[in-house]
Coordinates of C-alpha atoms and ligand atoms in Angstrom, one line a residue:
M493 CA 19.7 -256.0 -134.6
T494 CA 21.3 -253.5 -132.4
D495 CA 23.3 -254.6 -129.4
Q496 CA 20.4 -253.5 -127.3
H497 CA 18.1 -256.1 -129.3
S498 CA 21.1 -258.5 -129.5
E499 CA 20.9 -258.5 -125.4
L500 CA 16.9 -258.6 -125.2
A501 CA 17.1 -261.6 -127.4
D502 CA 19.8 -263.4 -125.0
L503 CA 17.6 -262.8 -122.0
L504 CA 14.5 -264.0 -124.4
A505 CA 16.6 -267.3 -125.2
D506 CA 16.0 -268.4 -121.4
W507 CA 12.5 -266.7 -121.0
L508 CA 10.1 -268.0 -123.4
P509 CA 10.9 -271.9 -123.4
R510 CA 9.6 -271.9 -120.1
Q511 CA 6.2 -269.5 -121.0
R512 CA 3.1 -271.9 -121.1
W513 CA 2.3 -270.3 -124.4
F514 CA 5.7 -270.8 -126.3
A515 CA 4.8 -273.6 -128.9
G516 CA 8.5 -274.5 -129.6
K517 CA 9.2 -277.0 -126.8
G518 CA 10.9 -279.7 -127.9
R519 CA 12.2 -278.3 -130.9
A520 CA 15.6 -277.7 -130.7
G521 CA 17.8 -274.6 -130.9
G522 CA 15.1 -271.9 -130.3
R523 CA 17.5 -268.5 -131.3
P524 CA 14.9 -265.4 -130.4
R525 CA 15.7 -262.2 -132.5
V526 CA 13.8 -258.9 -132.4
V527 CA 12.2 -258.0 -135.4
Q528 CA 9.7 -255.1 -134.5
D529 CA 10.4 -253.0 -131.2
V530 CA 7.6 -250.1 -130.8
Q531 CA 7.7 -247.8 -127.8
L532 CA 4.0 -247.6 -126.6
S533 CA 4.6 -245.0 -124.1
S534 CA 8.0 -243.1 -122.6
G535 CA 6.3 -240.7 -119.9
G536 CA 6.8 -237.6 -122.3
N537 CA 7.6 -238.9 -126.0
T538 CA 6.5 -237.3 -129.0
G539 CA 5.9 -239.8 -131.4
T540 CA 3.1 -239.3 -134.1
S541 CA -0.2 -240.9 -133.9
T542 CA -3.7 -241.5 -135.6
A543 CA -6.5 -241.9 -133.7
T544 CA -8.5 -243.9 -135.4
S545 CA -12.7 -245.1 -134.5
T546 CA -14.3 -247.5 -137.0
S547 CA -17.9 -249.0 -136.9
T548 CA -18.2 -252.7 -136.8
G549 CA -21.7 -252.5 -137.0
T550 CA -22.1 -255.0 -134.0
A551 CA -25.1 -256.1 -132.3
A552 CA -24.8 -254.0 -129.6
S553 CA -23.1 -251.0 -130.5
S554 CA -25.3 -249.7 -133.5
T555 CA -24.1 -245.8 -132.2
A556 CA -20.5 -247.0 -133.1
T557 CA -19.1 -244.0 -134.9
S558 CA -16.7 -243.8 -138.0
S559 CA -14.1 -240.9 -137.5
T560 CA -10.4 -240.3 -137.8
A561 CA -8.7 -237.5 -135.9
T562 CA -4.5 -237.3 -136.4
G563 CA -2.5 -235.8 -133.7
T564 CA 0.4 -236.2 -131.9
D565 CA 0.7 -238.8 -129.3
T566 CA 2.6 -237.0 -126.1
G567 CA 2.7 -240.5 -124.8
T568 CA 1.0 -239.7 -121.4
G569 CA 1.1 -243.3 -120.4
P570 CA 3.2 -244.3 -116.9
A571 CA 6.6 -243.1 -116.5
A572 CA 8.0 -247.0 -117.0
V573 CA 8.2 -247.7 -120.9
L574 CA 6.1 -251.0 -122.6
R575 CA 7.8 -251.5 -125.4
L576 CA 6.0 -254.1 -128.0
L577 CA 8.6 -256.4 -129.1
V578 CA 7.9 -258.8 -132.1
V579 CA 10.4 -261.7 -131.5
E580 CA 11.1 -264.3 -134.5
V581 CA 12.7 -267.5 -133.3
E582 CA 14.5 -270.2 -135.4
F583 CA 15.0 -273.6 -134.9
D584 CA 17.9 -276.0 -135.5
D585 CA 15.2 -278.5 -137.6
G586 CA 15.5 -275.7 -140.2
G587 CA 11.6 -275.6 -140.2
P588 CA 9.8 -272.0 -140.6
A589 CA 10.6 -269.7 -137.8
D590 CA 7.8 -268.9 -135.4
Y591 CA 7.0 -265.1 -133.8
Y592 CA 6.1 -264.0 -130.6
Q593 CA 4.7 -261.1 -129.3
V594 CA 6.5 -259.8 -126.3
P595 CA 5.5 -256.5 -124.4
V596 CA 8.1 -255.5 -122.3
V597 CA 8.5 -252.9 -119.4
I598 CA 12.0 -251.3 -119.1
R599 CA 12.6 -250.0 -115.5
A600 CA 15.4 -248.8 -113.7
D601 CA 15.0 -250.5 -110.6
S602 CA 11.8 -252.6 -109.2
P603 CA 8.9 -251.1 -107.8
F604 CA 7.3 -254.7 -107.1
G605 CA 9.8 -256.0 -104.0
H606 CA 10.0 -259.0 -106.4
D607 CA 11.2 -260.5 -109.5
T608 CA 8.1 -263.0 -110.9
F609 CA 7.6 -261.1 -113.6
L610 CA 11.1 -260.0 -114.2
I611 CA 12.8 -261.4 -117.5
G612 CA 16.1 -260.2 -116.8
E613 CA 18.7 -257.5 -116.1
S614 CA 20.4 -255.9 -118.8
S615 CA 22.3 -252.5 -120.0
I616 CA 19.0 -250.5 -120.3
G617 CA 17.7 -251.6 -117.1
L618 CA 15.3 -254.3 -115.8
V619 CA 13.0 -256.0 -118.1
Y620 CA 9.5 -256.8 -117.1
D621 CA 6.7 -259.1 -118.6
G622 CA 4.6 -256.0 -119.8
L623 CA 1.7 -258.1 -119.8
R624 CA 1.9 -258.9 -116.0
D625 CA 3.7 -255.2 -115.2
T626 CA 0.7 -252.4 -114.0
D627 CA 2.7 -249.8 -115.8
G628 CA 2.6 -251.7 -118.9
N629 CA -1.2 -252.9 -118.5
A630 CA -2.1 -249.4 -118.0
A631 CA -0.1 -248.1 -121.0
L632 CA -1.7 -250.3 -123.2
L633 CA -4.9 -249.4 -122.1
A634 CA -4.2 -245.5 -122.8
Y635 CA -2.8 -246.9 -126.2
L636 CA -6.1 -248.5 -126.9
R637 CA -8.1 -245.5 -125.4
R638 CA -6.1 -242.9 -127.7
G639 CA -6.8 -244.8 -130.7
A640 CA -3.3 -244.5 -131.2
S641 CA -1.4 -245.4 -134.2
R642 CA 2.3 -245.9 -134.1
E643 CA 5.3 -247.5 -136.6
G644 CA 2.2 -249.4 -137.8
L645 CA 1.1 -250.5 -134.6
T646 CA -2.8 -249.2 -134.7
A647 CA -5.7 -249.3 -132.1
T648 CA -9.2 -249.4 -133.5
T649 CA -12.1 -249.0 -131.0
V650 CA -15.5 -249.5 -132.3
E651 CA -16.9 -246.4 -129.6
T652 CA -14.7 -244.5 -126.9
L653 CA -13.7 -246.8 -124.6
D654 CA -15.3 -246.1 -120.6
E655 CA -12.9 -243.5 -119.5
G656 CA -13.3 -244.1 -115.8
E657 CA -10.3 -245.6 -113.3
L658 CA -10.1 -249.5 -114.8
P659 CA -7.8 -251.4 -112.4
A660 CA -5.5 -254.3 -114.3
R661 CA -5.3 -257.3 -114.0
S662 CA -3.3 -260.3 -116.0
I663 CA -5.0 -263.7 -116.6
G664 CA -3.4 -266.6 -118.7
A665 CA -0.5 -268.1 -116.9
E666 CA -1.8 -271.3 -118.4
Q667 CA -3.3 -270.0 -121.7
S668 CA -2.4 -270.0 -125.2
N669 CA -2.4 -266.4 -124.8
T670 CA -2.4 -263.8 -122.4
S671 CA -5.1 -261.6 -121.3
I672 CA -5.7 -258.4 -119.2
V673 CA -9.0 -257.8 -117.4
Y674 CA -9.6 -254.0 -117.0
G675 CA -12.0 -253.0 -114.3
E676 CA -14.3 -255.6 -114.8
A677 CA -15.5 -253.8 -118.0
Y678 CA -13.1 -255.3 -120.8
I679 CA -10.8 -258.2 -121.4
L680 CA -7.7 -257.7 -124.0
K681 CA -6.4 -260.6 -125.2
V682 CA -2.6 -260.0 -126.3
F683 CA -2.2 -262.9 -128.9
R684 CA 1.1 -264.4 -128.2
R685 CA 2.4 -266.4 -130.8
L686 CA 1.5 -264.3 -134.0
W687 CA 0.5 -265.6 -137.8
P688 CA 0.1 -262.5 -140.5
G689 CA -3.1 -261.8 -141.3
M690 CA -6.3 -261.2 -139.2
N691 CA -6.6 -263.5 -136.2
P692 CA -9.7 -265.4 -136.6
D693 CA -10.9 -264.8 -133.2
L694 CA -11.7 -261.1 -134.2
E695 CA -12.9 -261.8 -137.6
I696 CA -15.2 -264.8 -136.5
T697 CA -16.4 -262.8 -133.1
R698 CA -16.8 -259.5 -135.3
V699 CA -19.2 -261.5 -138.0
L700 CA -21.1 -263.2 -135.2
A701 CA -22.0 -259.6 -133.4
R702 CA -22.5 -258.0 -136.3
A703 CA -25.2 -260.9 -137.1
G704 CA -26.8 -260.2 -133.7
S705 CA -25.8 -263.6 -132.1
E706 CA -26.3 -263.3 -128.4
H707 CA -23.5 -266.3 -128.2
V708 CA -20.6 -263.8 -128.0
A709 CA -19.2 -260.9 -126.0
R710 CA -19.4 -257.6 -128.0
P711 CA -15.8 -256.9 -129.5
V712 CA -14.7 -253.3 -128.5
A713 CA -11.4 -252.7 -129.7
W714 CA -8.5 -254.0 -131.3
L715 CA -4.6 -253.5 -132.1
S716 CA -3.4 -254.6 -135.7
G717 CA 0.5 -254.1 -136.8
Q718 CA 2.5 -255.9 -139.4
L719 CA 4.0 -259.1 -139.9
S720 CA 5.9 -260.4 -142.6
G721 CA 4.5 -257.5 -144.4
V722 CA 0.7 -258.1 -143.7
P723 CA -1.6 -256.6 -141.2
T724 CA -1.6 -258.5 -138.4
T725 CA -4.1 -258.8 -135.3
F726 CA -1.9 -258.4 -132.0
A727 CA -4.5 -257.7 -129.5
F728 CA -8.6 -258.2 -128.8
M729 CA -10.7 -256.5 -126.8
Q730 CA -14.3 -257.7 -125.7
D731 CA -17.0 -256.5 -122.9
F732 CA -16.0 -258.4 -120.1
L733 CA -18.8 -260.8 -118.9
R734 CA -18.3 -260.5 -115.2
T735 CA -21.0 -262.9 -114.2
G736 CA -20.2 -265.5 -116.5
A737 CA -19.4 -269.1 -115.0
E738 CA -17.2 -270.7 -117.2
G739 CA -18.5 -274.3 -118.4
W740 CA -15.4 -276.2 -117.3
L741 CA -16.0 -275.5 -113.6
L742 CA -19.7 -275.6 -113.5
A743 CA -19.0 -279.6 -115.3
L744 CA -16.4 -280.3 -112.7
A745 CA -19.1 -278.8 -109.8
S746 CA -21.5 -281.7 -111.3
V747 CA -19.1 -284.5 -111.5
R748 CA -18.0 -283.7 -108.0
D749 CA -21.6 -284.0 -106.9
L750 CA -22.3 -287.3 -108.6
Y751 CA -18.9 -288.7 -107.2
A752 CA -20.1 -287.8 -103.8
E753 CA -23.4 -289.7 -104.1
G754 CA -22.5 -293.2 -103.8
D755 CA -25.4 -295.0 -105.2
L756 CA -27.4 -291.9 -107.3
H757 CA -27.0 -291.5 -111.2
A758 CA -26.5 -288.4 -113.5
D759 CA -29.9 -287.3 -113.9
E760 CA -30.8 -288.2 -110.3
V761 CA -28.0 -286.1 -108.1
G762 CA -28.6 -282.1 -107.4
G763 CA -25.8 -280.9 -109.8
D764 CA -27.0 -282.5 -112.9
F765 CA -25.4 -280.5 -115.9
A766 CA -27.9 -282.1 -118.7
A767 CA -30.1 -279.1 -119.0
E768 CA -26.8 -276.9 -119.6
A769 CA -25.5 -279.2 -121.7
E770 CA -28.2 -279.4 -123.8
R771 CA -28.5 -275.3 -123.7
L772 CA -25.1 -275.6 -125.1
G773 CA -25.6 -277.8 -128.1
A774 CA -28.7 -275.2 -128.7
A775 CA -26.3 -272.5 -128.4
T776 CA -23.1 -274.1 -130.7
A777 CA -26.0 -274.8 -133.2
Q778 CA -27.5 -271.3 -133.8
V779 CA -23.3 -270.4 -133.8
H780 CA -22.7 -272.5 -136.8
R781 CA -26.5 -271.1 -138.5
H782 CA -24.9 -267.9 -138.3
L783 CA -21.3 -268.4 -139.7
A784 CA -22.9 -270.4 -142.5
A785 CA -25.0 -267.5 -143.5
A786 CA -22.5 -264.8 -143.2
L787 CA -19.2 -266.5 -144.8
P788 CA -18.6 -269.0 -147.7
T789 CA -19.5 -272.4 -147.4
R790 CA -18.9 -275.7 -149.5
P791 CA -20.7 -278.8 -150.5
A792 CA -19.6 -281.9 -148.1
D793 CA -19.2 -284.1 -151.4
P794 CA -17.5 -287.0 -151.5
A795 CA -14.4 -285.3 -152.9
A796 CA -14.4 -282.6 -150.0
L797 CA -15.0 -285.9 -147.7
S798 CA -11.8 -287.5 -149.2
T799 CA -10.1 -284.6 -148.7
L800 CA -10.7 -284.2 -144.9
A801 CA -9.9 -288.0 -144.6
D802 CA -6.5 -287.4 -146.2
Y803 CA -6.0 -284.5 -143.6
L804 CA -6.9 -286.6 -140.9
H805 CA -4.8 -289.3 -142.0
R806 CA -1.9 -286.7 -142.2
R807 CA -2.6 -285.4 -138.6
L808 CA -2.1 -288.6 -137.6
D809 CA 1.2 -289.2 -139.4
D810 CA 2.6 -286.0 -137.5
A811 CA 1.3 -287.2 -133.9
L812 CA 3.1 -290.9 -134.8
A813 CA 6.3 -289.4 -135.8
A814 CA 6.2 -287.0 -132.3
L815 CA 5.4 -289.8 -130.0
T816 CA 5.4 -293.9 -129.7
E817 CA 2.1 -294.1 -127.4
L818 CA -0.7 -294.2 -130.7
A819 CA 1.2 -296.6 -132.6
P820 CA -0.6 -299.5 -131.1
F821 CA -3.7 -298.0 -132.7
E822 CA -2.8 -296.9 -136.0
A823 CA -4.8 -299.5 -137.7
A824 CA -7.7 -299.0 -135.9
L825 CA -7.6 -295.0 -136.6
R826 CA -6.4 -295.6 -140.3
A827 CA -9.9 -297.6 -140.6
A828 CA -11.8 -294.8 -138.4
Y829 CA -10.5 -292.4 -140.9
D830 CA -11.4 -293.9 -144.1
E831 CA -14.8 -294.5 -143.3
V832 CA -14.9 -290.9 -143.8
R833 CA -14.5 -290.8 -147.7
T834 CA -17.9 -292.7 -147.7
A835 CA -19.7 -291.1 -145.3
R836 CA -22.7 -289.2 -144.9
H837 CA -22.9 -285.4 -144.1
L838 CA -25.8 -283.1 -144.2
G839 CA -24.7 -279.4 -144.9
P840 CA -22.4 -277.8 -146.2
F841 CA -18.5 -277.4 -144.9
Q842 CA -18.1 -273.7 -143.1
R843 CA -15.9 -271.7 -140.9
I844 CA -16.8 -272.9 -137.1
H845 CA -15.5 -272.6 -133.9
G846 CA -12.1 -274.7 -134.1
D847 CA -11.4 -275.8 -130.7
L848 CA -14.1 -275.9 -128.9
H849 CA -14.4 -277.1 -125.1
L850 CA -15.8 -276.5 -122.0
G851 CA -13.2 -273.7 -121.2
Q852 CA -14.2 -272.1 -124.2
V853 CA -17.9 -271.2 -123.1
L854 CA -19.2 -268.7 -120.0
R855 CA -22.5 -269.2 -118.8
V856 CA -24.1 -265.7 -118.2
E857 CA -28.0 -265.2 -117.3
S858 CA -29.5 -265.4 -120.5
G859 CA -27.2 -268.7 -121.9
W860 CA -24.1 -269.9 -123.1
V861 CA -21.3 -267.3 -124.6
L862 CA -18.5 -269.1 -126.7
F863 CA -15.2 -267.5 -127.1
D864 CA -11.6 -267.5 -128.3
F865 CA -12.7 -268.6 -132.1
E866 CA -9.0 -269.0 -132.7
G867 CA -9.2 -272.6 -133.5
E868 CA -6.3 -275.4 -132.5
P869 CA -3.4 -273.0 -131.2
A870 CA -1.0 -275.5 -132.1
R871 CA -2.3 -275.1 -135.8
P872 CA -1.0 -272.7 -138.7
V873 CA -3.4 -270.1 -138.7
P874 CA -4.0 -270.6 -142.7
D875 CA -5.1 -274.1 -141.8
R876 CA -7.6 -273.3 -138.8
T877 CA -9.4 -270.9 -141.4
Q878 CA -10.3 -273.7 -143.7
L879 CA -14.1 -274.4 -144.1
E880 CA -14.4 -277.6 -141.7
S881 CA -17.4 -279.8 -140.6
P882 CA -19.4 -277.9 -138.2
L883 CA -18.9 -281.9 -136.4
R884 CA -15.5 -280.9 -135.6
D885 CA -16.5 -278.3 -132.5
V886 CA -19.2 -281.1 -131.5
A887 CA -16.6 -284.0 -131.5
G888 CA -15.0 -281.1 -129.5
M889 CA -17.3 -280.5 -126.7
L890 CA -17.7 -284.6 -126.6
R891 CA -14.2 -284.7 -125.9
S892 CA -14.6 -282.2 -123.3
F893 CA -17.3 -284.0 -121.3
D894 CA -14.7 -286.9 -121.3
Y895 CA -12.1 -285.2 -120.0
A896 CA -14.3 -283.4 -116.9
A897 CA -15.5 -287.0 -116.0
Q898 CA -12.2 -288.4 -116.1
S899 CA -9.9 -285.7 -115.0
M900 CA -11.4 -286.0 -111.3
L901 CA -10.1 -289.9 -111.8
L902 CA -6.9 -288.9 -111.8
E903 CA -6.1 -288.6 -108.4
R904 CA -8.6 -291.6 -107.4
P905 CA -6.8 -294.2 -110.2
D906 CA -7.9 -297.4 -108.7
E907 CA -11.6 -297.2 -108.0
P908 CA -13.4 -298.9 -110.7
A909 CA -16.9 -297.7 -109.6
L910 CA -16.3 -294.1 -110.0
A911 CA -14.8 -294.8 -113.6
Y912 CA -18.0 -296.5 -114.3
R913 CA -19.5 -293.6 -113.2
A914 CA -17.6 -291.2 -114.6
L915 CA -18.7 -292.8 -118.4
E916 CA -21.9 -292.5 -117.2
W917 CA -21.6 -288.9 -116.6
A918 CA -19.8 -288.4 -120.3
D919 CA -22.1 -290.1 -121.7
H920 CA -25.5 -288.5 -120.1
N921 CA -24.2 -285.1 -121.2
R922 CA -22.5 -286.0 -124.4
D923 CA -26.7 -287.3 -125.4
A924 CA -28.0 -283.7 -123.7
F925 CA -25.6 -281.7 -125.8
C926 CA -26.6 -283.5 -129.3
R927 CA -30.2 -283.7 -128.4
G928 CA -29.8 -279.8 -127.9
Y929 CA -27.9 -279.5 -131.1
G930 CA -29.9 -281.6 -133.2
A931 CA -33.4 -279.9 -131.6
E932 CA -32.0 -276.3 -133.2
S933 CA -30.2 -277.5 -136.5
G934 CA -32.7 -280.1 -137.4
R935 CA -30.0 -282.9 -137.4
D936 CA -28.5 -285.0 -134.5
P937 CA -24.9 -285.1 -134.8
R938 CA -25.0 -288.8 -133.5
D939 CA -26.8 -289.2 -137.0
D940 CA -23.2 -288.5 -139.0
H941 CA -21.9 -291.5 -136.6
A942 CA -18.5 -292.3 -139.0
L943 CA -17.3 -288.5 -139.3
L944 CA -17.9 -287.8 -135.8
R945 CA -16.3 -290.6 -134.6
A946 CA -13.5 -289.9 -136.9
L947 CA -13.2 -286.0 -135.9
E948 CA -13.4 -287.0 -132.1
L949 CA -10.6 -289.3 -132.6
D950 CA -8.9 -287.1 -134.4
K951 CA -9.2 -284.6 -131.4
A952 CA -8.1 -287.3 -128.6
V953 CA -5.1 -287.7 -131.0
Y954 CA -4.4 -283.8 -130.8
E955 CA -5.1 -284.1 -127.3
V956 CA -2.3 -286.6 -126.8
L957 CA 0.3 -284.1 -128.4
Y958 CA -1.1 -281.1 -126.2
E959 CA -1.0 -283.1 -122.8
T960 CA 2.7 -284.8 -124.1
R961 CA 3.9 -280.8 -124.5
H962 CA 1.5 -279.2 -121.9
R963 CA 0.3 -281.6 -119.0
P964 CA 2.0 -285.0 -119.2
G965 CA -0.1 -286.2 -115.8
W966 CA -3.0 -285.9 -118.1
I967 CA -2.2 -287.9 -121.2
S968 CA -4.2 -291.0 -119.6
I969 CA -7.4 -289.1 -120.7
P970 CA -7.5 -288.7 -123.9
L971 CA -5.3 -292.3 -124.5
R972 CA -7.9 -293.8 -123.0
S973 CA -10.5 -292.4 -125.2
V974 CA -8.6 -293.3 -128.3
E975 CA -8.3 -297.3 -127.3
R976 CA -11.9 -297.0 -126.5
L977 CA -13.3 -295.2 -129.5
T978 CA -11.1 -297.8 -132.0
S979 CA -12.6 -300.7 -129.7
E980 CA -16.0 -299.2 -130.3
P981 CA -18.1 -301.3 -133.4
A982 CA -18.0 -298.9 -136.8
G983 CA -22.1 -298.9 -136.4
R984 CA -22.6 -297.9 -132.8
G985 CA -24.0 -294.5 -132.0
A986 CA -25.5 -294.4 -135.6
A987 CA -28.8 -295.9 -133.4
A988 CA -30.4 -292.5 -133.4
P989 CA -32.9 -292.5 -136.2
A990 CA -32.3 -289.8 -139.1
L991 CA -34.4 -287.2 -139.5
E992 CA -37.5 -287.3 -142.0
G993 CA -35.9 -285.8 -145.6
S994 CA -32.4 -286.5 -144.2
D995 CA -30.3 -285.9 -147.4
H996 CA -27.3 -288.5 -147.2
A997 CA -24.2 -287.4 -149.6
Ligands
LIG720 N1 -15.6 -262.2 -122.5 C1 -14.9 -262.5 -121.7 N2 -16.0 -262.2 -120.0 C2 -15.2 -262.6 -119.3 N3 -14.2 -264.0 -119.2 C3 -13.7 -264.2 -120.4 C4 -13.9 -263.3 -121.6 N4 -13.5 -264.3 -122.7 C5 -12.8 -264.8 -122.1 N5 -12.7 -265.0 -120.8 C6 -11.8 -265.7 -119.5 O1 -10.5 -265.7 -120.0 C7 -9.5 -266.9 -120.3 C8 -8.9 -266.6 -121.3 O2 -9.8 -266.6 -122.5 P1 -9.4 -267.4 -123.7 O3 -9.6 -266.5 -125.0 O4 -9.8 -268.9 -123.7 O5 -7.5 -267.1 -124.1 P2 -6.6 -268.3 -124.6 O6 -6.4 -268.1 -126.1 O7 -5.4 -268.1 -123.9 O8 -6.9 -269.7 -124.4 C9 -11.0 -267.5 -120.3 O9 -10.5 -269.2 -119.6 C10 -12.0 -266.6 -120.1 O10 -12.6 -267.5 -118.3
LIG721 O1 -8.2 -273.0 -124.6 P1 -7.0 -273.3 -125.5 O2 -6.9 -272.5 -126.5 O3 -5.6 -273.0 -125.3 O4 -6.8 -275.0 -125.6 C1 -6.1 -275.6 -125.3 O5 -5.7 -275.9 -124.5 C2 -7.2 -276.6 -123.8 C3 -6.8 -277.1 -122.1 O6 -6.6 -275.7 -121.5 C4 -7.2 -278.2 -124.4 O7 -8.4 -278.7 -123.8 C5 -8.4 -279.8 -123.9 O8 -8.4 -279.7 -121.9 C6 -9.5 -279.5 -121.6 C7 -9.6 -279.3 -120.1 O9 -8.5 -278.4 -119.6 C8 -10.5 -280.0 -122.2 O10 -11.7 -279.4 -121.6 C9 -10.7 -280.0 -123.4 O11 -11.8 -280.9 -124.2 C10 -9.2 -280.9 -124.2 O12 -9.1 -280.8 -125.5 C11 -7.0 -277.9 -126.0 O13 -7.1 -279.1 -126.4 C12 -5.7 -277.0 -126.5 O14 -5.9 -276.5 -127.6

């Protein structure tokens, strides 16, 4: 590390743990080291660039070109210098190091009049979070537009990007990554925690777009580099769906309606969400069908189910080691996981979304669009790209209905009537989602009750950990669900009749 990099590392040691996307909270030590530093703009430098434009064959971009042009990158970006740092963070526990992407803008002085985006002051100048800095955002767009390639960091575009003025706004203070919206035309997600290899969000979205799915936003560009010698996705740009309404907010509006109507049931209030939940179930099933057709699958035979049960036990081991709250439920959780070994499962294991919830879906005019196919951010990427039961996504969404209803009770804990209504709202929409999924896939997920229940429990266990780390005030939501689901008799919910000809493994 150069002196300059040591200085930057010192600033980051203080700044990184305060970022929502920093996954090392709770791990002692946390020593950052700058392992890559690529200058993307300099207001007049002369690095060599290779412009690349390839066809991804996406549904909506049949005119995508395949051309390569080499030239000199004159660094036509703004005067502020954008540098893309990759930072390795080692911990005292001796576990594997984590890698983070930290674009920074170095400035001689502040144009902002505040230091909200300031990482710190160093001998080379003021160091700003490059994704919150307007010049940094502009430089990143310029790099993508040019299809530039510098020091192994290559921008690939599906087609020429809109050349108009696209003012940037950054979103994602409370997200796993940081996204920048450009003029309501594009959204660029810059992956914060890096794992070697292609990011599953890019991989899966491209597969679905190529298959003609209406349930993803069109991929338009990405930025790839190297990590540990492996080609790795650094950022991913898609069409911005400007009229999209987030599923989570729509669901909350519906819950609010129900809570406001003292005497009415979930299906009687104006904001009933069930028709949307049903459509969302159908969209999810269609996405699963496309993924099963385009990517590898494997039979969900007893060996695969046993491996899955072992995996659920291991996740529980980790959660129990990290916190005490789940200990009272351990025996019941393990019993539920063991049921998976002899569960029935129609259809193969396949690639899935991996972290599906109401905050990962947008309602546009034509229906539901799913995004963020990255899987659970806390899981290592090689783990997230395993072939899995599609019921994991169903379970994720069922948990989300529970969250929507329960989150609004957090501020009104002593109202039993509302608590009852929350359960009613969640059940009503969970049923609708499963109905929609079943109508599209030919099998109602509730037919695979043992597996669905185990996966819901696994998700709730993950959520207990997630909330402990990120939103301690919300931990009661998944904990109560663990309590409720583990006290359910094993057969509940299996009542929905299996469809004719169902093949039960
Ligand atoms: N194509 C899109 N069009 C409009 N908004 C989007 C699009 N993709 C994502 N978003 C919005 O951006 C936010 C962040 O996206 P997400 O993929 O969930 O990032 P993260 O990985 O950081 O969680 C989401 O809350 C969503 O509302
Ligand atoms: O969206 P991310 O990929 O960052 O997912 C993580 O954060 C989610 C919260 O933002 C978290 O989801 C949990 O909270 C949601 C409500 O905020 C709820 O709808 C989900 O059902 C619940 O799991 C997600 O688990 C986490 O991976």
